[in-house]
Amino acid sequence: MNYSILKYILTCCIVGWSVFLQAQIFNNPGSNHGNKFEQLGTLITDPNIFRTASGAPGAMYWQQKADYVIDVDIDDENQLLKGSETVTYFNNSPDPLSYLWLQLDDNEHADDAENKRFDESSLRARMSVEQLNKLVPAEKGYGVNIKKVVDAAGKELPYTINYTMMRIDLIMPLKPGSKFVFKIDWDLKINNRIEEGGRAGYEYFAKDANYLYTIAQWYPRMAVYSDFQGWQNKQFTGRGEFALVFGDYKVNITVPADHIVGSTGECQNYPNVLTAQQLARWRQSQVADEPIEIVTLEEARDAMTKKSKAKKTWIYEAKNVRDFAFVSSRRLIWDAMKVREGIENNQPMAMSYYGPEAYPLYRRYSTKVVAHTLKVYSKYTISYPYPVAISVEAANGMEYPMICFNYGRADEFGTYSEATKYGMIGVIIHEVGHNFFPMIVNSDERQWTWMDEGLNTFVQYLTEQEWEKDYPSRRGPAHKITDYMKLPKDQLEPIMTNSENIVQFGPNAYAKPATALNILRETVMGRTLFDFAFKEYAKRWAFKHPTPADFFRTMEDASAVDLDWFWRGWFFGTDAVDISLDNVVSYRMNFHPEKIQQQNKMEYEEDLNNISRQRNLAEHMEYLVDKDTSLLDFYNKWDRFEVTPKQKKEYDDFYSKLSNQEKEIVDGKIAFYELTFSNRGGLVMPIIVEWNYTDGTKEIDNVPAYIWRKNENQVQKVFAKRKDVKFIRIDPYRETADVDENNNTWPRQYQSSRFELFRQQQSARGESVGDNPMREAQIRQQ
C-alpha cells in the first residue's frame, strides 16, 4: 500500500468537505433555468478509493477500532462515580498517529464549561429570583476528574484537556496496522439531570428518598479518526451528540446490592445478582408470548424502603458497539420478552425498566413497543443484530446502543392523557430506533444531525403508522412541516448545517429531513424504488461511518432516479414549496360546419353589439334601406351562416378518414385545458393535479418535477379530458408541503384563515401533555 498517495487523497477529501457546506453555486445565475436541476457538483466531495461514486464503501475503506475494559463504582450516598478503564486502540488507518483524541462529554457541566458562556442572555423588566439565580456563576464541581493516564507498562502519558476533549500524546507514533493499550482512572460528581439538564445524571425522588441513575457519556471515549475529516474533535456543547468508534466492551458495574442494573450488552452473571425467583422469571421470559416481570412492582416497592449498604457487581459484555450506557436504581420494575418473529436470523430480548409511577403505561406498552420497533426497522433497514434492546423510563429521551431513556408517567391516580400515551409510544419508538441510526449506521451527528435524527424520525413515522391506523404522528406527513418552511429566512437554515448553528433545531434536524424522505417515498420515487434504495444504504453502511454524499449517491445508485435537484432544494436550501395554479384556458373543438357557423354567428352578432347600435334600436331608429327598398340586394337577404352543400361534402369526406380518437376530438367530446403554474416558493416539486368533474368523479394527474427544467419560475401544461370539469385542485392530499393552499384551486376556493405558531417544545424529546379524559371518566364513576 502506498501510504503517501493515500495521505494525499485523505487531505484532498478533508479540503473537499470544507466546500460541502458553503453556499450553493449556481450554473446559470440570473436565468430562469439551469440551476435547480444541475448536478450537486462541488456541493459534495468527489468519489475516491475510500468512498465510491455509487455511494458504497470503497475498496480501501478503513475505520478505527477501540476496545474497553471498565470498572465503575456508583457511590449512592454521595452521587459519585469512580471509574478505571483499559483501552486498546487499533490504528487501521494509513496514517501514523502521534497523539490520540478522547471525548470527556461530562465536562459540559463543568463550572468553566464553554457552553455556559457562549449563549446570549438578557435582562427584562420583570424577572424571577430563579431566573436571576441562573445568571450568577456557581461552583458545583461537575466534570471529569482525570486521576491517572498510563500506558500498558504503567508509564505516565502526557495529556492535555481542552474542555470536553482530551489529547494523549504518544511517546512513539502509532503506526498503521498497530495497536496501543493505555489506562485511565477518573471520577466525576454525578449531576442532577432534572435541575442541571443534560442527557445523563440522576433523578431524585423525595417521596421515597431514592435515586435513579442514568449513566451515559460517562467515561473517556475515543473520538473518531476517519478518512473524510481526520480527528472528529469538536467540543461537546450539549446540542449535537457524538461520533464514536466501534469496539468490544467488558464493564464491571458495582452498585448497592439492592439496585437493579440494565445496560448495553448482555449480563454475564445474573445468577450472582438476581434472587432465585427473579432468575427463574428471567428464564421464563425467554419463551413467553407476553412480557414477564422479572423484578415485580412489589419487589421494587419493598427495595425502596430498605436501602442496602452492601454492594454487588454486575458484569456486562457488548460486542461491536460504539458506546456504553446503563441504568441503576433500587426503584425499578423490570420486564422482558423474546422477539421470536419478524427479525431475520435473530431473536433479541425486548426489555423495559421503569419506576412505580410509570407502571400503568410501561407495563402495558413499553416492551411491546420495543419489539414492534425492532421488527419494523428491520424490515426497512437491516435485521437487528444485537441480543437485546432496552427501554428505560427516565422522564427523558436519549439513546445508546441497546438501551435508551424515555418518557411516560401516569398521574397519582394511575391515569394518563391520550397525549401522554402517544408521546410515550412515539419517544420509545424514536429512541429504540436510534439503535439503527446512528448506533449501527454510524453517522456523525456532531456535524450532520439530520443523518441521525432525520433518518430515524422518518422510520419512526413508518413504525408509528404500522402501530395503529390513525396514529397521531407529529412528524412525517408533508403538511406538518409547512409552518416551519414559511418562516422568515433569518429563522431558517439548510438541513446541511452544523448542529450548533441551527436556530429551530427540532424542525430542521428532525421534521424537515423526515418529511423530505417521506415525500421521496410517496411522491417522487414511489415506495418500491425508495424502499430498495433506503435498505441498500443501511446494508452498505451498517457498522461503518457514512457521510451525506454516501447517502445521496446510494439512493440514486440503487433506484436509477436522478435526485440531485431534490437534495439541492430540500437539503442545501431554505426555499419553500408554493406552486400556484395561476390560469386555466379551456378549448373544445367545434369542427362540424353547422357548429362552426353557429359559433361564427355568435361572434358576428357579438361584434355588432355596441352601445350605439343598442341605443339606436331602443329609439326605434328608421333605416334608409327600410324606407327605400331599391337599395336592397343579394347580400341583404343572404344567410351568411348557412352550411352549403359543398361545405357539408368537404366535411363528410374529411370526417370519414379520421380515426375514432380523432372523431372524438372533432366532435368536441375531448376538451383541452391549458394550465399555467408559477413557482412562488422557489422549491421545485412535482405538480399533482386533481380534476373534479361535473358528474361528481375525480381524477389525478402527476406531473414530474422535471417540467420545471426549462423554466424554474413558470410552466404551462395541456391536459385532454373527456369529462366536463367543475374545478381543479393541485396537491389535493397535501403531499408536497405546499405552504399556501389558497392558490391551489381554479376557480379559487379560499380556505378559512388559520394561524398556527410553530413552536419547538423545550421539554424532553417525546414528552406530551394534554387533557386527561381517563381521569375524568374515573371521577364520574366514583
mmCIF file with all atom_site columns, N, CA, C and O in Angstrom, residues 308-349:
data_model
loop_
_atom_site.group_PDB
_atom_site.id
_atom_site.type_symbol
_atom_site.label_atom_id
_atom_site.label_alt_id
_atom_site.label_comp_id
_atom_site.label_asym_id
_atom_site.label_entity_id
_atom_site.label_seq_id
_atom_site.pdbx_PDB_ins_code
_atom_site.Cartn_x
_atom_site.Cartn_y
_atom_site.Cartn_z
_atom_site.occupancy
_atom_site.B_iso_or_equiv
_atom_site.pdbx_formal_charge
_atom_site.auth_seq_id
_atom_site.auth_comp_id
_atom_site.auth_asym_id
_atom_site.auth_atom_id
_atom_site.pdbx_PDB_model_num
ATOM 1   N N  . SER A 1 308 ? -30.085 -1.115  51.010 1.00 0.00 ? 308 SER A N  1
ATOM 2   C CA . SER A 1 308 ? -28.956 -1.933  51.422 1.00 0.00 ? 308 SER A CA 1
ATOM 3   C C  . SER A 1 308 ? -27.647 -1.143  51.392 1.00 0.00 ? 308 SER A C  1
ATOM 4   O O  . SER A 1 308 ? -27.431 -0.298  50.523 1.00 0.00 ? 308 SER A O  1
ATOM 5   N N  . LYS A 1 309 ? -26.760 -1.450  52.349 1.00 0.00 ? 309 LYS A N  1
ATOM 6   C CA . LYS A 1 309 ? -25.431 -0.847  52.389 1.00 0.00 ? 309 LYS A CA 1
ATOM 7   C C  . LYS A 1 309 ? -24.392 -1.723  51.690 1.00 0.00 ? 309 LYS A C  1
ATOM 8   O O  . LYS A 1 309 ? -23.256 -1.278  51.452 1.00 0.00 ? 309 LYS A O  1
ATOM 9   N N  . ALA A 1 310 ? -24.792 -2.954  51.371 1.00 0.00 ? 310 ALA A N  1
ATOM 10  C CA . ALA A 1 310 ? -23.860 -3.868  50.700 1.00 0.00 ? 310 ALA A CA 1
ATOM 11  C C  . ALA A 1 310 ? -23.735 -3.502  49.223 1.00 0.00 ? 310 ALA A C  1
ATOM 12  O O  . ALA A 1 310 ? -24.475 -2.661  48.698 1.00 0.00 ? 310 ALA A O  1
ATOM 13  N N  . LYS A 1 311 ? -22.792 -4.145  48.537 1.00 0.00 ? 311 LYS A N  1
ATOM 14  C CA . LYS A 1 311 ? -22.542 -3.861  47.122 1.00 0.00 ? 311 LYS A CA 1
ATOM 15  C C  . LYS A 1 311 ? -22.599 -5.155  46.310 1.00 0.00 ? 311 LYS A C  1
ATOM 16  O O  . LYS A 1 311 ? -22.319 -6.248  46.826 1.00 0.00 ? 311 LYS A O  1
ATOM 17  N N  . LYS A 1 312 ? -22.951 -4.996  45.041 1.00 0.00 ? 312 LYS A N  1
ATOM 18  C CA . LYS A 1 312 ? -22.899 -6.083  44.080 1.00 0.00 ? 312 LYS A CA 1
ATOM 19  C C  . LYS A 1 312 ? -22.284 -5.562  42.789 1.00 0.00 ? 312 LYS A C  1
ATOM 20  O O  . LYS A 1 312 ? -22.416 -4.375  42.463 1.00 0.00 ? 312 LYS A O  1
ATOM 21  N N  . THR A 1 313 ? -21.665 -6.476  42.060 1.00 0.00 ? 313 THR A N  1
ATOM 22  C CA . THR A 1 313 ? -21.069 -6.111  40.770 1.00 0.00 ? 313 THR A CA 1
ATOM 23  C C  . THR A 1 313 ? -21.792 -6.858  39.653 1.00 0.00 ? 313 THR A C  1
ATOM 24  O O  . THR A 1 313 ? -21.849 -8.095  39.654 1.00 0.00 ? 313 THR A O  1
ATOM 25  N N  . TRP A 1 314 ? -22.343 -6.104  38.717 1.00 0.00 ? 314 TRP A N  1
ATOM 26  C CA . TRP A 1 314 ? -22.981 -6.652  37.538 1.00 0.00 ? 314 TRP A CA 1
ATOM 27  C C  . TRP A 1 314 ? -21.957 -6.605  36.403 1.00 0.00 ? 314 TRP A C  1
ATOM 28  O O  . TRP A 1 314 ? -21.339 -5.570  36.153 1.00 0.00 ? 314 TRP A O  1
ATOM 29  N N  . ILE A 1 315 ? -21.803 -7.706  35.709 1.00 0.00 ? 315 ILE A N  1
ATOM 30  C CA . ILE A 1 315 ? -20.808 -7.791  34.629 1.00 0.00 ? 315 ILE A CA 1
ATOM 31  C C  . ILE A 1 315 ? -21.534 -7.834  33.289 1.00 0.00 ? 315 ILE A C  1
ATOM 32  O O  . ILE A 1 315 ? -22.356 -8.727  33.045 1.00 0.00 ? 315 ILE A O  1
ATOM 33  N N  . TYR A 1 316 ? -21.224 -6.871  32.454 1.00 0.00 ? 316 TYR A N  1
ATOM 34  C CA . TYR A 1 316 ? -21.854 -6.794  31.132 1.00 0.00 ? 316 TYR A CA 1
ATOM 35  C C  . TYR A 1 316 ? -20.782 -6.820  30.045 1.00 0.00 ? 316 TYR A C  1
ATOM 36  O O  . TYR A 1 316 ? -19.713 -6.220  30.192 1.00 0.00 ? 316 TYR A O  1
ATOM 37  N N  . GLU A 1 317 ? -21.111 -7.489  28.949 1.00 0.00 ? 317 GLU A N  1
ATOM 38  C CA . GLU A 1 317 ? -20.242 -7.505  27.774 1.00 0.00 ? 317 GLU A CA 1
ATOM 39  C C  . GLU A 1 317 ? -21.052 -7.136  26.539 1.00 0.00 ? 317 GLU A C  1
ATOM 40  O O  . GLU A 1 317 ? -22.220 -7.538  26.412 1.00 0.00 ? 317 GLU A O  1
ATOM 41  N N  . ALA A 1 318 ? -20.421 -6.383  25.648 1.00 0.00 ? 318 ALA A N  1
ATOM 42  C CA . ALA A 1 318 ? -21.066 -5.964  24.401 1.00 0.00 ? 318 ALA A CA 1
ATOM 43  C C  . ALA A 1 318 ? -20.054 -6.026  23.276 1.00 0.00 ? 318 ALA A C  1
ATOM 44  O O  . ALA A 1 318 ? -18.906 -5.595  23.449 1.00 0.00 ? 318 ALA A O  1
ATOM 45  N N  . LYS A 1 319 ? -20.472 -6.561  22.156 1.00 0.00 ? 319 LYS A N  1
ATOM 46  C CA . LYS A 1 319 ? -19.597 -6.710  21.003 1.00 0.00 ? 319 LYS A CA 1
ATOM 47  C C  . LYS A 1 319 ? -20.000 -5.732  19.893 1.00 0.00 ? 319 LYS A C  1
ATOM 48  O O  . LYS A 1 319 ? -21.184 -5.570  19.589 1.00 0.00 ? 319 LYS A O  1
ATOM 49  N N  . ASN A 1 320 ? -19.002 -5.104  19.307 1.00 0.00 ? 320 ASN A N  1
ATOM 50  C CA . ASN A 1 320 ? -19.176 -4.253  18.125 1.00 0.00 ? 320 ASN A CA 1
ATOM 51  C C  . ASN A 1 320 ? -20.208 -3.150  18.355 1.00 0.00 ? 320 ASN A C  1
ATOM 52  O O  . ASN A 1 320 ? -21.163 -2.990  17.588 1.00 0.00 ? 320 ASN A O  1
ATOM 53  N N  . VAL A 1 321 ? -20.029 -2.397  19.426 1.00 0.00 ? 321 VAL A N  1
ATOM 54  C CA . VAL A 1 321 ? -20.889 -1.249  19.714 1.00 0.00 ? 321 VAL A CA 1
ATOM 55  C C  . VAL A 1 321 ? -20.036 0.011   19.747 1.00 0.00 ? 321 VAL A C  1
ATOM 56  O O  . VAL A 1 321 ? -18.814 -0.044  19.923 1.00 0.00 ? 321 VAL A O  1
ATOM 57  N N  . ARG A 1 322 ? -20.692 1.149   19.624 1.00 0.00 ? 322 ARG A N  1
ATOM 58  C CA . ARG A 1 322 ? -19.932 2.400   19.582 1.00 0.00 ? 322 ARG A CA 1
ATOM 59  C C  . ARG A 1 322 ? -20.022 3.178   20.891 1.00 0.00 ? 322 ARG A C  1
ATOM 60  O O  . ARG A 1 322 ? -19.443 4.258   21.003 1.00 0.00 ? 322 ARG A O  1
ATOM 61  N N  . ASP A 1 323 ? -20.743 2.647   21.878 1.00 0.00 ? 323 ASP A N  1
ATOM 62  C CA . ASP A 1 323 ? -20.858 3.356   23.147 1.00 0.00 ? 323 ASP A CA 1
ATOM 63  C C  . ASP A 1 323 ? -21.422 2.393   24.181 1.00 0.00 ? 323 ASP A C  1
ATOM 64  O O  . ASP A 1 323 ? -21.806 1.260   23.861 1.00 0.00 ? 323 ASP A O  1
ATOM 65  N N  . PHE A 1 324 ? -21.496 2.872   25.437 1.00 0.00 ? 324 PHE A N  1
ATOM 66  C CA . PHE A 1 324 ? -21.962 2.027   26.532 1.00 0.00 ? 324 PHE A CA 1
ATOM 67  C C  . PHE A 1 324 ? -22.662 2.910   27.554 1.00 0.00 ? 324 PHE A C  1
ATOM 68  O O  . PHE A 1 324 ? -22.129 3.939   27.967 1.00 0.00 ? 324 PHE A O  1
ATOM 69  N N  . ALA A 1 325 ? -23.877 2.502   27.969 1.00 0.00 ? 325 ALA A N  1
ATOM 70  C CA . ALA A 1 325 ? -24.638 3.243   28.973 1.00 0.00 ? 325 ALA A CA 1
ATOM 71  C C  . ALA A 1 325 ? -25.375 2.252   29.855 1.00 0.00 ? 325 ALA A C  1
ATOM 72  O O  . ALA A 1 325 ? -25.581 1.093   29.478 1.00 0.00 ? 325 ALA A O  1
ATOM 73  N N  . PHE A 1 326 ? -25.809 2.732   31.031 1.00 0.00 ? 326 PHE A N  1
ATOM 74  C CA . PHE A 1 326 ? -26.566 1.838   31.909 1.00 0.00 ? 326 PHE A CA 1
ATOM 75  C C  . PHE A 1 326 ? -27.461 2.628   32.845 1.00 0.00 ? 326 PHE A C  1
ATOM 76  O O  . PHE A 1 326 ? -27.301 3.840   33.017 1.00 0.00 ? 326 PHE A O  1
ATOM 77  N N  . VAL A 1 327 ? -28.428 1.937   33.441 1.00 0.00 ? 327 VAL A N  1
ATOM 78  C CA . VAL A 1 327 ? -29.322 2.499   34.439 1.00 0.00 ? 327 VAL A CA 1
ATOM 79  C C  . VAL A 1 327 ? -29.162 1.693   35.710 1.00 0.00 ? 327 VAL A C  1
ATOM 80  O O  . VAL A 1 327 ? -28.962 0.470   35.671 1.00 0.00 ? 327 VAL A O  1
ATOM 81  N N  . SER A 1 328 ? -29.237 2.374   36.847 1.00 0.00 ? 328 SER A N  1
ATOM 82  C CA . SER A 1 328 ? -29.106 1.696   38.131 1.00 0.00 ? 328 SER A CA 1
ATOM 83  C C  . SER A 1 328 ? -30.011 2.377   39.147 1.00 0.00 ? 328 SER A C  1
ATOM 84  O O  . SER A 1 328 ? -29.985 3.601   39.295 1.00 0.00 ? 328 SER A O  1
ATOM 85  N N  . SER A 1 329 ? -30.810 1.570   39.848 1.00 0.00 ? 329 SER A N  1
ATOM 86  C CA . SER A 1 329 ? -31.678 2.098   40.889 1.00 0.00 ? 329 SER A CA 1
ATOM 87  C C  . SER A 1 329 ? -32.329 0.937   41.628 1.00 0.00 ? 329 SER A C  1
ATOM 88  O O  . SER A 1 329 ? -32.475 -0.154  41.083 1.00 0.00 ? 329 SER A O  1
ATOM 89  N N  . ARG A 1 330 ? -32.741 1.195   42.865 1.00 0.00 ? 330 ARG A N  1
ATOM 90  C CA . ARG A 1 330 ? -33.488 0.178   43.604 1.00 0.00 ? 330 ARG A CA 1
ATOM 91  C C  . ARG A 1 330 ? -34.993 0.316   43.360 1.00 0.00 ? 330 ARG A C  1
ATOM 92  O O  . ARG A 1 330 ? -35.764 -0.519  43.793 1.00 0.00 ? 330 ARG A O  1
ATOM 93  N N  . ARG A 1 331 ? -35.385 1.336   42.647 1.00 0.00 ? 331 ARG A N  1
ATOM 94  C CA . ARG A 1 331 ? -36.816 1.574   42.436 1.00 0.00 ? 331 ARG A CA 1
ATOM 95  C C  . ARG A 1 331 ? -37.233 1.211   41.002 1.00 0.00 ? 331 ARG A C  1
ATOM 96  O O  . ARG A 1 331 ? -38.021 1.919   40.369 1.00 0.00 ? 331 ARG A O  1
ATOM 97  N N  . LEU A 1 332 ? -36.730 0.085   40.485 1.00 0.00 ? 332 LEU A N  1
ATOM 98  C CA . LEU A 1 332 ? -37.008 -0.320  39.111 1.00 0.00 ? 332 LEU A CA 1
ATOM 99  C C  . LEU A 1 332 ? -37.803 -1.616  39.050 1.00 0.00 ? 332 LEU A C  1
ATOM 100 O O  . LEU A 1 332 ? -37.446 -2.606  39.697 1.00 0.00 ? 332 LEU A O  1
ATOM 101 N N  . ILE A 1 333 ? -38.873 -1.592  38.265 1.00 0.00 ? 333 ILE A N  1
ATOM 102 C CA . ILE A 1 333 ? -39.523 -2.811  37.796 1.00 0.00 ? 333 ILE A CA 1
ATOM 103 C C  . ILE A 1 333 ? -38.843 -3.175  36.483 1.00 0.00 ? 333 ILE A C  1
ATOM 104 O O  . ILE A 1 333 ? -38.421 -2.291  35.720 1.00 0.00 ? 333 ILE A O  1
ATOM 105 N N  . TRP A 1 334 ? -38.733 -4.476  36.219 1.00 0.00 ? 334 TRP A N  1
ATOM 106 C CA . TRP A 1 334 ? -38.035 -4.940  35.013 1.00 0.00 ? 334 TRP A CA 1
ATOM 107 C C  . TRP A 1 334 ? -38.877 -6.032  34.378 1.00 0.00 ? 334 TRP A C  1
ATOM 108 O O  . TRP A 1 334 ? -39.212 -7.021  35.030 1.00 0.00 ? 334 TRP A O  1
ATOM 109 N N  . ASP A 1 335 ? -39.273 -5.826  33.112 1.00 0.00 ? 335 ASP A N  1
ATOM 110 C CA . ASP A 1 335 ? -39.971 -6.892  32.390 1.00 0.00 ? 335 ASP A CA 1
ATOM 111 C C  . ASP A 1 335 ? -39.273 -7.168  31.066 1.00 0.00 ? 335 ASP A C  1
ATOM 112 O O  . ASP A 1 335 ? -38.520 -6.329  30.565 1.00 0.00 ? 335 ASP A O  1
ATOM 113 N N  . ALA A 1 336 ? -39.523 -8.357  30.525 1.00 0.00 ? 336 ALA A N  1
ATOM 114 C CA . ALA A 1 336 ? -38.795 -8.772  29.318 1.00 0.00 ? 336 ALA A CA 1
ATOM 115 C C  . ALA A 1 336 ? -39.581 -9.824  28.559 1.00 0.00 ? 336 ALA A C  1
ATOM 116 O O  . ALA A 1 336 ? -40.402 -10.551 29.119 1.00 0.00 ? 336 ALA A O  1
ATOM 117 N N  . MET A 1 337 ? -39.303 -9.887  27.251 1.00 0.00 ? 337 MET A N  1
ATOM 118 C CA . MET A 1 337 ? -39.842 -10.939 26.394 1.00 0.00 ? 337 MET A CA 1
ATOM 119 C C  . MET A 1 337 ? -38.888 -11.108 25.208 1.00 0.00 ? 337 MET A C  1
ATOM 120 O O  . MET A 1 337 ? -38.182 -10.178 24.829 1.00 0.00 ? 337 MET A O  1
ATOM 121 N N  . LYS A 1 338 ? -38.881 -12.280 24.639 1.00 0.00 ? 338 LYS A N  1
ATOM 122 C CA . LYS A 1 338 ? -38.048 -12.528 23.464 1.00 0.00 ? 338 LYS A CA 1
ATOM 123 C C  . LYS A 1 338 ? -38.838 -12.179 22.205 1.00 0.00 ? 338 LYS A C  1
ATOM 124 O O  . LYS A 1 338 ? -40.031 -12.486 22.099 1.00 0.00 ? 338 LYS A O  1
ATOM 125 N N  . VAL A 1 339 ? -38.194 -11.519 21.271 1.00 0.00 ? 339 VAL A N  1
ATOM 126 C CA . VAL A 1 339 ? -38.810 -11.207 19.977 1.00 0.00 ? 339 VAL A CA 1
ATOM 127 C C  . VAL A 1 339 ? -38.539 -12.414 19.074 1.00 0.00 ? 339 VAL A C  1
ATOM 128 O O  . VAL A 1 339 ? -37.458 -12.548 18.502 1.00 0.00 ? 339 VAL A O  1
ATOM 129 N N  . ARG A 1 340 ? -39.527 -13.280 18.969 1.00 0.00 ? 340 ARG A N  1
ATOM 130 C CA . ARG A 1 340 ? -39.295 -14.579 18.327 1.00 0.00 ? 340 ARG A CA 1
ATOM 131 C C  . ARG A 1 340 ? -39.604 -14.582 16.835 1.00 0.00 ? 340 ARG A C  1
ATOM 132 O O  . ARG A 1 340 ? -39.265 -15.533 16.136 1.00 0.00 ? 340 ARG A O  1
ATOM 133 N N  . GLU A 1 341 ? -40.244 -13.521 16.322 1.00 0.00 ? 341 GLU A N  1
ATOM 134 C CA . GLU A 1 341 ? -40.581 -13.462 14.904 1.00 0.00 ? 341 GLU A CA 1
ATOM 135 C C  . GLU A 1 341 ? -40.318 -12.066 14.374 1.00 0.00 ? 341 GLU A C  1
ATOM 136 O O  . GLU A 1 341 ? -40.327 -11.088 15.119 1.00 0.00 ? 341 GLU A O  1
ATOM 137 N N  . GLY A 1 342 ? -40.089 -11.974 13.061 1.00 0.00 ? 342 GLY A N  1
ATOM 138 C CA . GLY A 1 342 ? -40.008 -10.675 12.403 1.00 0.00 ? 342 GLY A CA 1
ATOM 139 C C  . GLY A 1 342 ? -38.615 -10.132 12.203 1.00 0.00 ? 342 GLY A C  1
ATOM 140 O O  . GLY A 1 342 ? -38.443 -9.092  11.551 1.00 0.00 ? 342 GLY A O  1
ATOM 141 N N  . ILE A 1 343 ? -37.587 -10.799 12.765 1.00 0.00 ? 343 ILE A N  1
ATOM 142 C CA . ILE A 1 343 ? -36.210 -10.341 12.593 1.00 0.00 ? 343 ILE A CA 1
ATOM 143 C C  . ILE A 1 343 ? -35.393 -11.518 12.089 1.00 0.00 ? 343 ILE A C  1
ATOM 144 O O  . ILE A 1 343 ? -35.253 -12.529 12.772 1.00 0.00 ? 343 ILE A O  1
ATOM 145 N N  . GLU A 1 344 ? -34.859 -11.375 10.919 1.00 0.00 ? 344 GLU A N  1
ATOM 146 C CA . GLU A 1 344 ? -34.139 -12.475 10.284 1.00 0.00 ? 344 GLU A CA 1
ATOM 147 C C  . GLU A 1 344 ? -32.872 -12.839 11.063 1.00 0.00 ? 344 GLU A C  1
ATOM 148 O O  . GLU A 1 344 ? -32.072 -11.979 11.414 1.00 0.00 ? 344 GLU A O  1
ATOM 149 N N  . ASN A 1 345 ? -32.736 -14.128 11.357 1.00 0.00 ? 345 ASN A N  1
ATOM 150 C CA . ASN A 1 345 ? -31.530 -14.678 11.987 1.00 0.00 ? 345 ASN A CA 1
ATOM 151 C C  . ASN A 1 345 ? -31.242 -14.109 13.366 1.00 0.00 ? 345 ASN A C  1
ATOM 152 O O  . ASN A 1 345 ? -30.094 -14.105 13.813 1.00 0.00 ? 345 ASN A O  1
ATOM 153 N N  . ASN A 1 346 ? -32.253 -13.618 14.059 1.00 0.00 ? 346 ASN A N  1
ATOM 154 C CA . ASN A 1 346 ? -32.023 -13.094 15.406 1.00 0.00 ? 346 ASN A CA 1
ATOM 155 C C  . ASN A 1 346 ? -33.323 -13.117 16.196 1.00 0.00 ? 346 ASN A C  1
ATOM 156 O O  . ASN A 1 346 ? -34.409 -12.894 15.634 1.00 0.00 ? 346 ASN A O  1
ATOM 157 N N  . GLN A 1 347 ? -33.224 -13.397 17.479 1.00 0.00 ? 347 GLN A N  1
ATOM 158 C CA . GLN A 1 347 ? -34.362 -13.354 18.396 1.00 0.00 ? 347 GLN A CA 1
ATOM 159 C C  . GLN A 1 347 ? -33.929 -12.594 19.645 1.00 0.00 ? 347 GLN A C  1
ATOM 160 O O  . GLN A 1 347 ? -33.659 -13.170 20.692 1.00 0.00 ? 347 GLN A O  1
ATOM 161 N N  . PRO A 1 348 ? -33.838 -11.273 19.551 1.00 0.00 ? 348 PRO A N  1
ATOM 162 C CA . PRO A 1 348 ? -33.338 -10.482 20.678 1.00 0.00 ? 348 PRO A CA 1
ATOM 163 C C  . PRO A 1 348 ? -34.348 -10.406 21.822 1.00 0.00 ? 348 PRO A C  1
ATOM 164 O O  . PRO A 1 348 ? -35.538 -10.663 21.645 1.00 0.00 ? 348 PRO A O  1
ATOM 165 N N  . MET A 1 349 ? -33.861 -10.024 22.989 1.00 0.00 ? 349 MET A N  1
ATOM 166 C CA . MET A 1 349 ? -34.719 -9.767  24.137 1.00 0.00 ? 349 MET A CA 1
ATOM 167 C C  . MET A 1 349 ? -35.153 -8.307  24.104 1.00 0.00 ? 349 MET A C  1
ATOM 168 O O  . MET A 1 349 ? -34.322 -7.401  24.005 1.00 0.00 ? 349 MET A O  1
#
